[in-house]
Amino acid sequence: MSPQPMYAQIKEELRARILDGRYTPHERLPSESELIALFGVSRITVRQALGDLQREGLLFKIHGKGTYVSKPKTFQELGQLEGFAEAMSKRGFETFNRVVAQRTVKAARDVADHLQVPLNTSVTEIRRVRFLNREPISLDVSWFERELGDRLRRADLAHRDIFSLIENECGIPLGRAELQIEAMLADETLAGLLLVEEGSPILRMERLTYSAAGKPLDYEHLYYRGDAFQYRMHIERHAGQAPSIKRAGEAE
């Protein structure tokens, strides 16, 4: 008899089936009732095993539909300023956007501060759900000064990156971006837009992009599904070339 608790044995069996390909990415797992019958255990035991695998990132749930096998996460490097579609197309992924809203709003304090405009100035807000291989991956909420925003609203926001539109259609070279990333849980709105369960992990990025001339152009809140996406960065311990060490007696 195995010394492991029954939930752990079930978890290991399901993990093995996922890793060896018997359960493929996006395949729906047997229902809780089917797993209860298969392993001859209680519902609590099955849920504990599934919960552990979900926390490991091997499974994800869709409310009302069941539990599915996760696919390997795609990623974007943070060492270079580039749009989502630009980064994904390099690796052969299909992307498109669904515009949820595009409107003129009064700049709230954080938007006004980041875009360096007076409080309550009219600015453009654009909300898009980004799709990767036909699955929702993120919600992007972006704010722009009114003149730039109005030009972007007339563009093909369903198939073009905003970064590409700013540079190629508006003729404004991009320079740099400031960003911060934090973890959060999906609320009802995010869960509905990204097709995840309420309370699922979300990566939230706040990004402010500047023109090459140093003017703030694009202030964004980006919400990525934690089960399907990750950011990566390559960093060095020492920036630049290590200083040379002179030996005694060498000329300065």
PDB file of C-alpha atoms in Angstrom:
ATOM      1  CA  MET A   1       0.000   0.000   0.000  1.00  0.00           C
ATOM      2  CA  SER A   2       1.373   3.426  -0.919  1.00  0.00           C
ATOM      3  CA  PRO A   3       2.356   5.657   2.028  1.00  0.00           C
ATOM      4  CA  GLN A   4       1.052   8.676   0.113  1.00  0.00           C
ATOM      5  CA  PRO A   5      -2.424  10.045   0.850  1.00  0.00           C
ATOM      6  CA  MET A   6      -4.988   9.096  -1.770  1.00  0.00           C
ATOM      7  CA  TYR A   7      -5.290  12.667  -3.129  1.00  0.00           C
ATOM      8  CA  ALA A   8      -1.514  12.726  -3.708  1.00  0.00           C
ATOM      9  CA  GLN A   9      -1.646   9.391  -5.561  1.00  0.00           C
ATOM     10  CA  ILE A  10      -4.413  10.705  -7.808  1.00  0.00           C
ATOM     11  CA  LYS A  11      -2.494  13.929  -8.376  1.00  0.00           C
ATOM     12  CA  GLU A  12       0.636  12.013  -9.420  1.00  0.00           C
ATOM     13  CA  GLU A  13      -1.351   9.778 -11.760  1.00  0.00           C
ATOM     14  CA  LEU A  14      -3.040  12.752 -13.441  1.00  0.00           C
ATOM     15  CA  ARG A  15       0.276  14.619 -13.655  1.00  0.00           C
ATOM     16  CA  ALA A  16       1.870  11.615 -15.376  1.00  0.00           C
ATOM     17  CA  ARG A  17      -0.961  11.461 -17.906  1.00  0.00           C
ATOM     18  CA  ILE A  18      -0.554  15.158 -18.679  1.00  0.00           C
ATOM     19  CA  LEU A  19       3.233  15.057 -19.005  1.00  0.00           C
ATOM     20  CA  ASP A  20       3.338  11.955 -21.201  1.00  0.00           C
ATOM     21  CA  GLY A  21       0.666  13.323 -23.542  1.00  0.00           C
ATOM     22  CA  ARG A  22      -2.270  11.062 -22.691  1.00  0.00           C
ATOM     23  CA  TYR A  23      -4.086  14.291 -21.775  1.00  0.00           C
ATOM     24  CA  THR A  24      -3.194  16.931 -24.358  1.00  0.00           C
ATOM     25  CA  PRO A  25      -3.206  20.749 -24.005  1.00  0.00           C
ATOM     26  CA  HIS A  26      -6.746  22.183 -23.900  1.00  0.00           C
ATOM     27  CA  GLU A  27      -8.277  18.725 -23.562  1.00  0.00           C
ATOM     28  CA  ARG A  28     -11.125  18.614 -21.071  1.00  0.00           C
ATOM     29  CA  LEU A  29     -10.372  16.374 -18.108  1.00  0.00           C
ATOM     30  CA  PRO A  30     -12.964  13.807 -16.992  1.00  0.00           C
ATOM     31  CA  SER A  31     -15.568  15.422 -14.743  1.00  0.00           C
ATOM     32  CA  GLU A  32     -15.317  15.245 -10.963  1.00  0.00           C
ATOM     33  CA  SER A  33     -18.011  12.542 -10.950  1.00  0.00           C
ATOM     34  CA  GLU A  34     -16.097  10.506 -13.531  1.00  0.00           C
ATOM     35  CA  LEU A  35     -12.862  10.820 -11.536  1.00  0.00           C
ATOM     36  CA  ILE A  36     -14.683   9.807  -8.348  1.00  0.00           C
ATOM     37  CA  ALA A  37     -15.914   6.647 -10.112  1.00  0.00           C
ATOM     38  CA  LEU A  38     -12.528   6.010 -11.747  1.00  0.00           C
ATOM     39  CA  PHE A  39     -10.490   6.175  -8.543  1.00  0.00           C
ATOM     40  CA  GLY A  40     -13.158   5.147  -6.054  1.00  0.00           C
ATOM     41  CA  VAL A  41     -12.655   8.156  -3.788  1.00  0.00           C
ATOM     42  CA  SER A  42     -14.657  11.070  -2.376  1.00  0.00           C
ATOM     43  CA  ARG A  43     -15.348  14.382  -4.089  1.00  0.00           C
ATOM     44  CA  ILE A  44     -13.155  16.173  -1.529  1.00  0.00           C
ATOM     45  CA  THR A  45     -10.203  13.941  -2.441  1.00  0.00           C
ATOM     46  CA  VAL A  46     -10.644  14.587  -6.167  1.00  0.00           C
ATOM     47  CA  ARG A  47     -10.950  18.340  -5.641  1.00  0.00           C
ATOM     48  CA  GLN A  48      -7.794  18.412  -3.523  1.00  0.00           C
ATOM     49  CA  ALA A  49      -5.830  16.625  -6.268  1.00  0.00           C
ATOM     50  CA  LEU A  50      -7.205  18.919  -8.988  1.00  0.00           C
ATOM     51  CA  GLY A  51      -6.576  22.006  -6.866  1.00  0.00           C
ATOM     52  CA  ASP A  52      -2.915  21.097  -6.410  1.00  0.00           C
ATOM     53  CA  LEU A  53      -2.462  20.549 -10.149  1.00  0.00           C
ATOM     54  CA  GLN A  54      -4.182  23.847 -10.912  1.00  0.00           C
ATOM     55  CA  ARG A  55      -1.833  25.694  -8.553  1.00  0.00           C
ATOM     56  CA  GLU A  56       1.095  24.044 -10.328  1.00  0.00           C
ATOM     57  CA  GLY A  57      -0.183  25.454 -13.624  1.00  0.00           C
ATOM     58  CA  LEU A  58      -0.943  22.081 -15.218  1.00  0.00           C
ATOM     59  CA  LEU A  59      -4.716  22.599 -15.205  1.00  0.00           C
ATOM     60  CA  PHE A  60      -7.128  25.488 -15.534  1.00  0.00           C
ATOM     61  CA  LYS A  61     -10.866  25.762 -14.967  1.00  0.00           C
ATOM     62  CA  ILE A  62     -13.530  27.469 -17.043  1.00  0.00           C
ATOM     63  CA  HIS A  63     -16.593  28.265 -14.988  1.00  0.00           C
ATOM     64  CA  GLY A  64     -19.515  26.090 -15.955  1.00  0.00           C
ATOM     65  CA  LYS A  65     -17.513  24.076 -18.480  1.00  0.00           C
ATOM     66  CA  GLY A  66     -14.993  21.986 -16.541  1.00  0.00           C
ATOM     67  CA  THR A  67     -11.278  21.490 -15.982  1.00  0.00           C
ATOM     68  CA  TYR A  68      -8.788  21.582 -18.863  1.00  0.00           C
ATOM     69  CA  VAL A  69      -5.126  20.790 -19.437  1.00  0.00           C
ATOM     70  CA  SER A  70      -2.994  23.923 -19.653  1.00  0.00           C
ATOM     71  CA  LYS A  71      -0.762  24.518 -22.609  1.00  0.00           C
ATOM     72  CA  PRO A  72       2.871  25.585 -22.158  1.00  0.00           C
ATOM     73  CA  LYS A  73       2.948  29.304 -21.367  1.00  0.00           C
ATOM     74  CA  THR A  74       4.050  31.714 -24.025  1.00  0.00           C
ATOM     75  CA  PHE A  75       6.251  34.597 -22.968  1.00  0.00           C
ATOM     76  CA  GLN A  76       7.465  38.054 -23.896  1.00  0.00           C
ATOM     77  CA  GLU A  77      10.928  39.419 -23.231  1.00  0.00           C
ATOM     78  CA  LEU A  78      11.057  42.686 -21.314  1.00  0.00           C
ATOM     79  CA  GLY A  79      14.516  43.676 -22.487  1.00  0.00           C
ATOM     80  CA  GLN A  80      13.149  45.320 -25.639  1.00  0.00           C
ATOM     81  CA  LEU A  81      10.285  47.756 -26.168  1.00  0.00           C
ATOM     82  CA  GLU A  82       7.943  46.079 -28.625  1.00  0.00           C
ATOM     83  CA  GLY A  83       4.236  45.504 -29.117  1.00  0.00           C
ATOM     84  CA  PHE A  84       2.508  42.265 -28.191  1.00  0.00           C
ATOM     85  CA  ALA A  85       1.678  41.265 -31.780  1.00  0.00           C
ATOM     86  CA  GLU A  86       5.182  42.219 -32.886  1.00  0.00           C
ATOM     87  CA  ALA A  87       6.726  39.945 -30.247  1.00  0.00           C
ATOM     88  CA  MET A  88       4.351  37.030 -30.819  1.00  0.00           C
ATOM     89  CA  SER A  89       4.519  37.063 -34.627  1.00  0.00           C
ATOM     90  CA  LYS A  90       8.281  36.509 -34.428  1.00  0.00           C
ATOM     91  CA  ARG A  91       7.539  33.089 -32.931  1.00  0.00           C
ATOM     92  CA  GLY A  92       4.773  32.220 -35.361  1.00  0.00           C
ATOM     93  CA  PHE A  93       1.745  32.942 -33.175  1.00  0.00           C
ATOM     94  CA  GLU A  94      -1.519  34.296 -34.577  1.00  0.00           C
ATOM     95  CA  THR A  95      -2.819  37.426 -32.856  1.00  0.00           C
ATOM     96  CA  PHE A  96      -5.773  39.769 -33.200  1.00  0.00           C
ATOM     97  CA  ASN A  97      -7.684  42.214 -31.009  1.00  0.00           C
ATOM     98  CA  ARG A  98     -11.300  42.787 -30.073  1.00  0.00           C
ATOM     99  CA  VAL A  99     -11.975  46.439 -29.338  1.00  0.00           C
ATOM    100  CA  VAL A 100     -14.148  46.540 -26.227  1.00  0.00           C
ATOM    101  CA  ALA A 101     -14.397  50.336 -26.002  1.00  0.00           C
ATOM    102  CA  GLN A 102     -12.880  53.481 -27.504  1.00  0.00           C
ATOM    103  CA  ARG A 103     -14.085  56.746 -26.060  1.00  0.00           C
ATOM    104  CA  THR A 104     -13.212  60.215 -24.853  1.00  0.00           C
ATOM    105  CA  VAL A 105     -13.021  60.493 -21.051  1.00  0.00           C
ATOM    106  CA  LYS A 106     -11.905  63.020 -18.456  1.00  0.00           C
ATOM    107  CA  ALA A 107      -8.387  62.265 -17.258  1.00  0.00           C
ATOM    108  CA  ALA A 108      -8.367  60.894 -13.712  1.00  0.00           C
ATOM    109  CA  ARG A 109      -5.484  61.854 -11.429  1.00  0.00           C
ATOM    110  CA  ASP A 110      -3.189  58.941 -12.315  1.00  0.00           C
ATOM    111  CA  VAL A 111      -3.823  59.309 -16.061  1.00  0.00           C
ATOM    112  CA  ALA A 112      -3.274  63.080 -15.935  1.00  0.00           C
ATOM    113  CA  ASP A 113      -0.066  62.694 -13.935  1.00  0.00           C
ATOM    114  CA  HIS A 114       1.391  60.077 -16.274  1.00  0.00           C
ATOM    115  CA  LEU A 115       0.450  61.857 -19.516  1.00  0.00           C
ATOM    116  CA  GLN A 116       1.451  65.205 -17.987  1.00  0.00           C
ATOM    117  CA  VAL A 117      -1.856  66.916 -18.758  1.00  0.00           C
ATOM    118  CA  PRO A 118      -4.179  68.881 -16.447  1.00  0.00           C
ATOM    119  CA  LEU A 119      -6.680  66.939 -14.338  1.00  0.00           C
ATOM    120  CA  ASN A 120      -9.998  66.316 -16.166  1.00  0.00           C
ATOM    121  CA  THR A 121      -8.470  67.035 -19.578  1.00  0.00           C
ATOM    122  CA  SER A 122     -10.266  65.140 -22.351  1.00  0.00           C
ATOM    123  CA  VAL A 123      -8.180  62.078 -23.268  1.00  0.00           C
ATOM    124  CA  THR A 124      -8.790  58.979 -25.366  1.00  0.00           C
ATOM    125  CA  GLU A 125      -9.315  55.601 -23.678  1.00  0.00           C
ATOM    126  CA  ILE A 126      -9.028  52.396 -25.729  1.00  0.00           C
ATOM    127  CA  ARG A 127      -9.849  48.967 -24.298  1.00  0.00           C
ATOM    128  CA  ARG A 128      -8.909  45.831 -26.233  1.00  0.00           C
ATOM    129  CA  VAL A 129      -8.975  42.115 -25.533  1.00  0.00           C
ATOM    130  CA  ARG A 130      -5.864  40.586 -27.101  1.00  0.00           C
ATOM    131  CA  PHE A 131      -6.137  37.101 -28.599  1.00  0.00           C
ATOM    132  CA  LEU A 132      -3.297  34.616 -29.046  1.00  0.00           C
ATOM    133  CA  ASN A 133      -4.006  31.671 -31.347  1.00  0.00           C
ATOM    134  CA  ARG A 134      -7.714  32.627 -31.071  1.00  0.00           C
ATOM    135  CA  GLU A 135      -7.798  32.537 -27.265  1.00  0.00           C
ATOM    136  CA  PRO A 136      -8.103  35.643 -25.072  1.00  0.00           C
ATOM    137  CA  ILE A 137      -4.766  36.373 -23.397  1.00  0.00           C
ATOM    138  CA  SER A 138      -5.063  39.910 -22.017  1.00  0.00           C
ATOM    139  CA  LEU A 139      -7.125  43.026 -21.522  1.00  0.00           C
ATOM    140  CA  ASP A 140      -5.262  46.216 -22.479  1.00  0.00           C
ATOM    141  CA  VAL A 141      -6.569  49.572 -21.253  1.00  0.00           C
ATOM    142  CA  SER A 142      -4.678  52.505 -22.846  1.00  0.00           C
ATOM    143  CA  TRP A 143      -4.919  56.281 -22.513  1.00  0.00           C
ATOM    144  CA  PHE A 144      -3.617  58.907 -24.951  1.00  0.00           C
ATOM    145  CA  GLU A 145      -3.785  62.645 -25.398  1.00  0.00           C
ATOM    146  CA  ARG A 146      -6.874  63.492 -27.447  1.00  0.00           C
ATOM    147  CA  GLU A 147      -5.156  64.346 -30.754  1.00  0.00           C
ATOM    148  CA  LEU A 148      -3.121  61.128 -30.885  1.00  0.00           C
ATOM    149  CA  GLY A 149      -6.010  59.075 -29.560  1.00  0.00           C
ATOM    150  CA  ASP A 150      -8.403  60.297 -32.226  1.00  0.00           C
ATOM    151  CA  ARG A 151      -5.943  59.240 -34.929  1.00  0.00           C
ATOM    152  CA  LEU A 152      -5.593  55.789 -33.374  1.00  0.00           C
ATOM    153  CA  ARG A 153      -9.359  55.344 -33.124  1.00  0.00           C
ATOM    154  CA  ARG A 154      -9.593  55.663 -36.917  1.00  0.00           C
ATOM    155  CA  ALA A 155      -6.919  52.992 -37.452  1.00  0.00           C
ATOM    156  CA  ASP A 156      -7.176  49.196 -37.732  1.00  0.00           C
ATOM    157  CA  LEU A 157      -7.034  48.419 -34.013  1.00  0.00           C
ATOM    158  CA  ALA A 158      -8.226  44.845 -34.586  1.00  0.00           C
ATOM    159  CA  HIS A 159      -5.078  43.762 -36.425  1.00  0.00           C
ATOM    160  CA  ARG A 160      -2.392  46.380 -35.735  1.00  0.00           C
ATOM    161  CA  ASP A 161      -0.229  47.006 -32.678  1.00  0.00           C
ATOM    162  CA  ILE A 162      -0.622  50.476 -31.230  1.00  0.00           C
ATOM    163  CA  PHE A 163       3.166  50.817 -31.094  1.00  0.00           C
ATOM    164  CA  SER A 164       3.324  50.119 -34.836  1.00  0.00           C
ATOM    165  CA  LEU A 165       0.524  52.606 -35.540  1.00  0.00           C
ATOM    166  CA  ILE A 166       2.200  55.340 -33.501  1.00  0.00           C
ATOM    167  CA  GLU A 167       5.504  54.941 -35.329  1.00  0.00           C
ATOM    168  CA  ASN A 168       4.373  54.091 -38.855  1.00  0.00           C
ATOM    169  CA  GLU A 169       1.023  55.868 -39.226  1.00  0.00           C
ATOM    170  CA  CYS A 170       1.526  58.810 -36.871  1.00  0.00           C
ATOM    171  CA  GLY A 171       5.249  59.246 -37.563  1.00  0.00           C
ATOM    172  CA  ILE A 172       6.291  59.387 -33.885  1.00  0.00           C
ATOM    173  CA  PRO A 173       9.398  57.332 -33.006  1.00  0.00           C
ATOM    174  CA  LEU A 174       9.177  55.532 -29.674  1.00  0.00           C
ATOM    175  CA  GLY A 175      11.955  55.852 -27.137  1.00  0.00           C
ATOM    176  CA  ARG A 176      11.555  54.041 -23.815  1.00  0.00           C
ATOM    177  CA  ALA A 177       9.006  52.774 -21.314  1.00  0.00           C
ATOM    178  CA  GLU A 178       8.669  52.625 -17.562  1.00  0.00           C
ATOM    179  CA  LEU A 179       6.793  49.653 -16.156  1.00  0.00           C
ATOM    180  CA  GLN A 180       5.849  47.786 -13.042  1.00  0.00           C
ATOM    181  CA  ILE A 181       4.305  44.322 -12.664  1.00  0.00           C
ATOM    182  CA  GLU A 182       2.213  42.890  -9.877  1.00  0.00           C
ATOM    183  CA  ALA A 183      -0.021  39.890  -9.221  1.00  0.00           C
ATOM    184  CA  MET A 184      -3.756  40.135  -8.700  1.00  0.00           C
ATOM    185  CA  LEU A 185      -6.892  38.000  -8.909  1.00  0.00           C
ATOM    186  CA  ALA A 186      -9.437  38.206 -11.709  1.00  0.00           C
ATOM    187  CA  ASP A 187     -12.624  40.046 -10.796  1.00  0.00           C
ATOM    188  CA  GLU A 188     -15.948  39.305 -12.463  1.00  0.00           C
ATOM    189  CA  THR A 189     -15.261  41.639 -15.407  1.00  0.00           C
ATOM    190  CA  LEU A 190     -11.780  40.259 -16.151  1.00  0.00           C
ATOM    191  CA  ALA A 191     -12.986  36.685 -15.732  1.00  0.00           C
ATOM    192  CA  GLY A 192     -15.729  37.267 -18.299  1.00  0.00           C
ATOM    193  CA  LEU A 193     -13.458  38.930 -20.847  1.00  0.00           C
ATOM    194  CA  LEU A 194     -10.541  36.485 -20.516  1.00  0.00           C
ATOM    195  CA  LEU A 195     -12.657  33.334 -20.057  1.00  0.00           C
ATOM    196  CA  VAL A 196     -11.131  32.372 -16.728  1.00  0.00           C
ATOM    197  CA  GLU A 197     -12.678  31.624 -13.380  1.00  0.00           C
ATOM    198  CA  GLU A 198     -13.225  34.555 -11.044  1.00  0.00           C
ATOM    199  CA  GLY A 199     -10.276  34.660  -8.632  1.00  0.00           C
ATOM    200  CA  SER A 200      -7.821  33.230 -11.184  1.00  0.00           C
ATOM    201  CA  PRO A 201      -4.263  34.645 -11.139  1.00  0.00           C
ATOM    202  CA  ILE A 202      -3.643  37.706 -13.310  1.00  0.00           C
ATOM    203  CA  LEU A 203      -0.404  39.519 -14.159  1.00  0.00           C
ATOM    204  CA  ARG A 204      -1.047  43.263 -14.093  1.00  0.00           C
ATOM    205  CA  MET A 205       1.414  45.549 -15.850  1.00  0.00           C
ATOM    206  CA  GLU A 206       1.372  49.332 -15.643  1.00  0.00           C
ATOM    207  CA  ARG A 207       3.377  50.849 -18.503  1.00  0.00           C
ATOM    208  CA  LEU A 208       4.138  54.388 -19.587  1.00  0.00           C
ATOM    209  CA  THR A 209       5.721  54.713 -23.030  1.00  0.00           C
ATOM    210  CA  TYR A 210       7.631  57.810 -24.156  1.00  0.00           C
ATOM    211  CA  SER A 211       8.505  59.128 -27.582  1.00  0.00           C
ATOM    212  CA  ALA A 212      12.147  59.294 -28.629  1.00  0.00           C
ATOM    213  CA  ALA A 213      11.945  63.000 -27.759  1.00  0.00           C
ATOM    214  CA  GLY A 214      10.912  62.153 -24.186  1.00  0.00           C
ATOM    215  CA  LYS A 215       7.190  62.987 -24.346  1.00  0.00           C
ATOM    216  CA  PRO A 216       4.775  60.581 -22.571  1.00  0.00           C
ATOM    217  CA  LEU A 217       2.503  59.056 -25.228  1.00  0.00           C
ATOM    218  CA  ASP A 218       0.797  55.899 -24.037  1.00  0.00           C
ATOM    219  CA  TYR A 219      -0.241  55.066 -20.463  1.00  0.00           C
ATOM    220  CA  GLU A 220      -1.525  51.501 -20.082  1.00  0.00           C
ATOM    221  CA  HIS A 221      -2.908  48.979 -17.635  1.00  0.00           C
ATOM    222  CA  LEU A 222      -2.367  45.471 -19.047  1.00  0.00           C
ATOM    223  CA  TYR A 223      -4.006  42.396 -17.507  1.00  0.00           C
ATOM    224  CA  TYR A 224      -2.560  39.031 -18.630  1.00  0.00           C
ATOM    225  CA  ARG A 225      -3.857  35.566 -17.819  1.00  0.00           C
ATOM    226  CA  GLY A 226      -1.488  34.017 -15.305  1.00  0.00           C
ATOM    227  CA  ASP A 227      -2.191  30.498 -16.573  1.00  0.00           C
ATOM    228  CA  ALA A 228      -1.090  31.249 -20.127  1.00  0.00           C
ATOM    229  CA  PHE A 229       1.505  34.011 -20.159  1.00  0.00           C
ATOM    230  CA  GLN A 230       4.746  35.059 -18.511  1.00  0.00           C
ATOM    231  CA  TYR A 231       7.339  37.794 -18.818  1.00  0.00           C
ATOM    232  CA  ARG A 232      11.055  37.077 -19.052  1.00  0.00           C
ATOM    233  CA  MET A 233      14.110  39.257 -18.661  1.00  0.00           C
ATOM    234  CA  HIS A 234      17.823  38.678 -19.132  1.00  0.00           C
ATOM    235  CA  ILE A 235      19.915  40.605 -16.635  1.00  0.00           C
ATOM    236  CA  GLU A 236      23.623  40.907 -15.939  1.00  0.00           C
ATOM    237  CA  ARG A 237      25.221  41.208 -12.515  1.00  0.00           C
ATOM    238  CA  HIS A 238      27.515  43.983 -13.737  1.00  0.00           C
ATOM    239  CA  ALA A 239      26.487  46.475 -16.381  1.00  0.00           C
ATOM    240  CA  GLY A 240      29.009  47.154 -19.120  1.00  0.00           C
ATOM    241  CA  GLN A 241      32.570  45.972 -19.232  1.00  0.00           C
ATOM    242  CA  ALA A 242      34.332  45.126 -16.007  1.00  0.00           C
ATOM    243  CA  PRO A 243      36.983  47.696 -15.048  1.00  0.00           C
ATOM    244  CA  SER A 244      40.569  46.753 -15.813  1.00  0.00           C
ATOM    245  CA  ILE A 245      42.946  46.050 -12.923  1.00  0.00           C
ATOM    246  CA  LYS A 246      46.375  47.606 -13.130  1.00  0.00           C
ATOM    247  CA  ARG A 247      49.412  45.808 -11.753  1.00  0.00           C
ATOM    248  CA  ALA A 248      51.985  47.509  -9.628  1.00  0.00           C
ATOM    249  CA  GLY A 249      54.494  49.391 -11.741  1.00  0.00           C
ATOM    250  CA  GLU A 250      52.192  49.874 -14.768  1.00  0.00           C
ATOM    251  CA  ALA A 251      51.836  53.376 -16.138  1.00  0.00           C
ATOM    252  CA  GLU A 252      48.628  55.303 -15.473  1.00  0.00           C
TER     253      GLU A 252
END
